Coordinates of C-alpha atoms in Angstrom, one line a residue:
M102 CA 61.4 48.7 38.9
K103 CA 58.0 47.2 39.5
R104 CA 55.1 48.3 37.8
R105 CA 53.2 49.6 40.7
N106 CA 56.4 51.5 41.8
F107 CA 56.8 53.0 38.2
I108 CA 53.0 54.0 37.9
S109 CA 53.5 55.7 41.4
A110 CA 56.4 57.6 40.8
A111 CA 55.1 58.3 37.3
T112 CA 52.2 60.0 39.0
M113 CA 53.8 61.9 41.3
A114 CA 56.1 63.5 38.8
T115 CA 52.9 64.5 36.5
A116 CA 51.5 66.2 39.7
G117 CA 54.6 68.2 40.5
L118 CA 54.9 69.4 36.8
A119 CA 51.2 70.5 36.8
T120 CA 51.6 72.4 40.2
A121 CA 55.1 73.9 38.7
N122 CA 53.0 75.0 35.4
V123 CA 50.2 76.4 37.7
S124 CA 52.4 78.8 39.5
G125 CA 54.6 79.9 36.0
K126 CA 57.6 78.5 37.4
T127 CA 58.5 75.8 34.8
S128 CA 62.0 74.1 34.1
K129 CA 61.5 75.9 30.6
N130 CA 62.6 79.3 32.1
K131 CA 65.9 78.2 33.8
D132 CA 67.7 79.0 30.4
F133 CA 65.8 82.3 29.9
K134 CA 68.5 84.9 30.7
L135 CA 68.4 88.6 29.8
K136 CA 71.0 91.2 29.4
N137 CA 68.9 94.0 30.8
N138 CA 70.1 96.9 28.7
I139 CA 66.7 97.5 28.2
N140 CA 64.1 97.6 30.8
H141 CA 61.6 95.3 30.3
S142 CA 57.9 95.5 30.6
V143 CA 54.5 94.1 29.2
C144 CA 51.2 95.2 29.0
Q145 CA 48.8 93.3 31.2
W146 CA 45.8 93.5 29.2
C147 CA 47.3 91.3 26.5
F148 CA 47.7 88.4 28.6
N149 CA 44.4 88.8 30.5
S150 CA 43.5 85.4 30.2
Y151 CA 45.9 84.7 33.0
P152 CA 44.4 86.3 36.5
L153 CA 46.6 89.1 37.3
E154 CA 48.5 87.6 40.3
E155 CA 49.3 84.3 38.5
F156 CA 50.8 86.5 35.8
L157 CA 52.8 88.3 38.2
A158 CA 54.3 85.2 39.6
I159 CA 55.0 84.2 36.1
L160 CA 56.9 87.6 35.6
N161 CA 58.8 86.8 38.7
D162 CA 59.8 83.6 37.5
L163 CA 61.1 85.3 34.1
G164 CA 62.9 87.8 36.3
I165 CA 61.0 90.6 34.6
K166 CA 60.4 93.3 37.1
A167 CA 57.9 95.6 35.6
I168 CA 54.3 95.8 34.3
D169 CA 52.3 98.3 32.4
L170 CA 48.7 99.9 32.6
I171 CA 48.0 98.9 36.3
G172 CA 45.8 101.3 38.3
P173 CA 46.0 101.9 42.2
K174 CA 43.7 99.1 43.2
D175 CA 46.1 96.5 42.2
F176 CA 49.3 98.3 43.7
D177 CA 49.1 96.7 46.8
L178 CA 49.2 93.2 44.6
L179 CA 52.1 94.6 42.5
K180 CA 53.9 95.3 45.8
K181 CA 53.3 91.6 47.1
Y182 CA 55.3 90.4 44.1
D183 CA 57.9 93.3 44.2
I184 CA 56.6 94.1 40.6
H185 CA 57.0 98.0 39.5
C186 CA 54.5 99.5 37.6
S187 CA 55.9 101.0 34.5
M188 CA 52.8 102.8 33.0
C189 CA 50.1 103.4 35.7
N190 CA 46.3 104.3 34.6
G191 CA 43.2 104.9 36.3
A192 CA 42.7 108.6 35.7
E193 CA 41.7 108.7 32.0
I194 CA 38.1 108.8 31.2
S195 CA 38.5 106.5 28.0
L196 CA 40.2 106.8 24.6
T197 CA 38.0 108.8 23.0
E198 CA 36.8 111.2 25.5
G199 CA 40.2 112.9 26.5
W200 CA 42.3 116.3 27.0
N201 CA 41.3 118.0 23.6
D202 CA 37.8 118.7 24.7
P203 CA 37.3 121.2 27.5
Q204 CA 33.8 119.5 28.4
Y205 CA 36.1 116.8 30.2
H206 CA 38.2 119.0 31.8
G207 CA 36.7 119.3 34.8
Q208 CA 36.3 115.4 35.3
L209 CA 39.9 114.7 34.0
I210 CA 41.5 117.6 36.3
K211 CA 39.6 115.8 39.5
N212 CA 40.9 112.4 38.1
Y213 CA 44.6 113.3 37.9
M214 CA 44.5 115.3 41.0
E215 CA 43.6 112.3 42.7
I216 CA 45.6 109.6 41.0
I217 CA 48.9 111.7 40.8
P218 CA 49.9 111.3 44.8
K219 CA 48.7 107.8 44.7
V220 CA 51.2 106.8 41.8
A221 CA 53.8 108.8 43.7
D222 CA 53.2 107.0 47.0
A223 CA 53.4 104.0 45.4
G224 CA 56.8 104.7 44.2
Y225 CA 55.8 104.7 40.8
T226 CA 56.6 107.6 38.0
N227 CA 54.3 107.3 34.8
L228 CA 50.6 107.6 34.4
I229 CA 49.0 107.6 30.8
C230 CA 46.6 110.0 29.3
F231 CA 45.0 110.4 26.1
S232 CA 44.2 113.5 23.7
G233 CA 40.5 112.1 23.0
N234 CA 38.8 112.0 19.5
R235 CA 38.4 114.9 17.0
R236 CA 34.7 115.1 16.8
G237 CA 35.2 117.8 13.7
M238 CA 37.6 119.6 16.0
N239 CA 40.6 121.3 14.3
D240 CA 43.7 120.2 15.4
Y241 CA 45.4 123.1 16.5
V242 CA 42.2 123.9 18.6
G243 CA 42.7 120.4 20.0
L244 CA 46.0 121.2 20.9
Q245 CA 45.6 124.4 22.6
N246 CA 42.8 122.8 24.9
C247 CA 45.2 120.1 25.8
V248 CA 47.5 122.8 26.8
D249 CA 44.8 124.4 28.6
G250 CA 43.9 121.6 30.3
L251 CA 47.1 119.5 31.0
S252 CA 48.7 122.8 32.2
Q253 CA 46.4 122.8 35.2
I254 CA 47.7 119.2 36.5
L255 CA 51.3 119.6 35.7
P256 CA 52.2 121.7 38.5
L257 CA 51.2 118.7 40.7
A258 CA 53.0 116.1 38.9
E259 CA 56.2 118.0 38.9
Q260 CA 55.8 118.2 42.3
H261 CA 55.1 114.7 43.2
G262 CA 57.8 113.7 40.4
V263 CA 55.3 112.1 38.3
I264 CA 55.2 112.2 34.4
I265 CA 52.2 112.1 32.5
H266 CA 52.6 110.5 28.9
M267 CA 50.0 111.1 26.3
E268 CA 50.0 107.7 23.9
L269 CA 50.1 107.8 20.0
F270 CA 47.5 105.9 18.4
N271 CA 47.1 105.1 14.6
Q272 CA 43.7 105.7 12.6
Q273 CA 43.0 102.3 11.6
N274 CA 42.4 101.0 15.1
H275 CA 41.4 104.3 16.7
P276 CA 39.8 106.4 14.0
D277 CA 39.4 110.0 14.8
Y278 CA 42.0 109.9 17.6
M279 CA 43.8 113.1 17.6
C280 CA 47.3 112.3 18.9
D281 CA 48.0 110.1 15.9
S282 CA 51.3 112.1 14.7
S283 CA 54.6 112.1 16.2
L284 CA 54.9 116.0 15.1
W285 CA 51.5 117.0 16.9
G286 CA 52.8 115.3 20.0
V287 CA 56.0 116.7 19.9
E288 CA 54.5 120.4 19.2
L289 CA 52.2 119.5 22.5
C290 CA 55.6 118.8 24.5
K291 CA 57.0 121.8 23.4
R292 CA 54.2 124.3 24.5
L293 CA 53.7 122.5 27.7
G294 CA 57.4 122.8 28.4
S295 CA 57.6 120.5 31.1
D296 CA 60.0 117.5 31.7
N297 CA 56.9 115.7 33.3
F298 CA 55.2 115.5 30.1
K299 CA 56.2 113.3 27.4
L300 CA 54.7 110.7 24.8
L301 CA 54.3 107.2 25.0
Y302 CA 55.6 106.4 21.4
D303 CA 53.5 103.1 20.4
I304 CA 56.0 101.4 17.8
Y305 CA 53.1 99.4 16.4
H306 CA 50.5 102.4 16.0
M307 CA 53.4 104.6 14.4
Q308 CA 54.6 102.2 12.0
I309 CA 51.1 102.1 10.5
Q310 CA 50.4 105.6 10.8
E311 CA 53.7 107.3 9.5
G312 CA 56.6 104.7 9.4
D313 CA 60.2 105.6 9.3
I314 CA 60.4 104.4 13.2
I315 CA 64.0 104.4 13.7
K316 CA 64.6 107.7 12.4
T317 CA 61.6 109.3 14.2
I318 CA 63.3 107.8 17.3
Q319 CA 66.6 109.2 16.4
T320 CA 65.0 112.9 15.7
Y321 CA 62.4 113.3 18.4
H322 CA 63.5 110.9 21.5
P323 CA 63.7 113.5 24.0
Y324 CA 60.0 113.6 23.8
F325 CA 59.5 110.0 23.9
G326 CA 59.4 108.6 27.6
H327 CA 57.8 105.2 26.9
Y328 CA 57.8 102.4 24.1
H329 CA 55.4 100.0 23.3
T330 CA 55.5 97.3 20.9
A331 CA 53.5 94.8 18.7
G332 CA 54.1 93.1 15.3
V333 CA 52.7 94.8 12.1
P334 CA 50.2 94.1 10.7
G335 CA 48.2 92.1 13.2
R336 CA 49.3 93.3 16.5
N337 CA 50.8 89.8 17.0
E338 CA 54.0 88.3 17.7
I339 CA 57.2 90.6 17.0
D340 CA 59.3 87.6 15.2
E341 CA 59.5 87.2 11.4
T342 CA 55.9 87.0 10.3
Q343 CA 55.7 90.7 10.7
E344 CA 57.6 93.8 8.8
L345 CA 59.3 95.3 11.9
N346 CA 63.0 94.6 12.6
Y347 CA 62.7 94.9 16.4
P348 CA 66.2 94.3 17.2
A349 CA 67.1 97.2 15.2
I350 CA 64.6 99.2 16.6
L351 CA 65.8 98.4 20.0
K352 CA 69.2 99.3 19.3
A353 CA 68.3 102.7 18.0
I354 CA 66.4 103.3 21.2
L355 CA 69.3 102.0 23.3
A356 CA 71.7 104.5 21.3
T357 CA 69.7 107.6 22.5
G358 CA 70.5 106.8 26.0
F359 CA 67.0 105.7 27.0
Q360 CA 66.6 104.6 30.7
G361 CA 62.7 104.0 30.5
Y362 CA 61.0 101.0 29.9
V363 CA 59.6 99.3 26.6
A364 CA 56.6 97.3 27.2
Q365 CA 55.7 94.2 25.2
E366 CA 52.1 95.0 23.8
F367 CA 50.9 92.3 21.3
I368 CA 48.3 89.8 21.1
A369 CA 49.8 86.5 21.3
T370 CA 48.6 84.0 18.7
W371 CA 50.8 81.1 19.9
D372 CA 49.5 78.1 22.0
D373 CA 52.2 79.1 24.4
K374 CA 51.4 82.7 25.2
I375 CA 54.2 82.8 27.9
A376 CA 56.7 81.2 25.3
A377 CA 55.8 84.2 22.8
L378 CA 56.5 86.7 25.4
K379 CA 59.6 85.3 26.3
D380 CA 60.5 85.2 22.6
A381 CA 59.3 88.8 22.4
F382 CA 61.7 89.7 25.4
L383 CA 65.0 87.9 23.8
R384 CA 64.3 89.6 20.7
C385 CA 64.2 93.1 22.3
D386 CA 67.0 91.9 24.6
V387 CA 70.1 93.9 22.5

């Protein structure tokens, strides 16, 4: 081949590769195959270095059909890429201002009454909520306050088939957050007595806060409607650099008959963040 022809061909090949990388459709994904016994998802905020539309295109190329923590303003974009919102947000005030404090009930009730129908109309099921911080409040008082407030939105959630999920956090990352115990969260579920209220069991947070992850899942799985992952310590990749055995945990989740979503919520440290995400999906694809 003449040198000029070789350079021309090489330039065209490089340009084609660049285009493929921008779209997220690289040849590396051809061998990325999932069994999909687990419904896989990913939290968008962990990969927000990618514009949302670009990230959705990448998920499409990977065959991942769900994403977490998206609000109504982006539902149309998800529809464009046929990506399901496995955990919706947008009704909460903040992580620290939640259902345990009656001063926020008025605003929260208004927000959730507006968002619940939007979630249902979009064909989604899960909507997140938070307990809020203690600020010196007794846990039993906060528990009853949550019951009083959430009871006012659950009839609408039941009517629309939407499940409200309260997320469990640890005290290291979220000091003073009230819903920091599986037992506290389970008691809240019991008092509300609705299939439309469950816990978002964050494996990372609960490993730090209380440990005994597999036993907790086996015991309390009827109250867990959604799971989040991340490596401990550091909230990074779920590979051998951290202490949790995610394949064993996912097998325990699968053994309970769980049919919801498991969403990756780690902060990637690898240079190739999508390669880190693919690795996490494969480790959880039991």
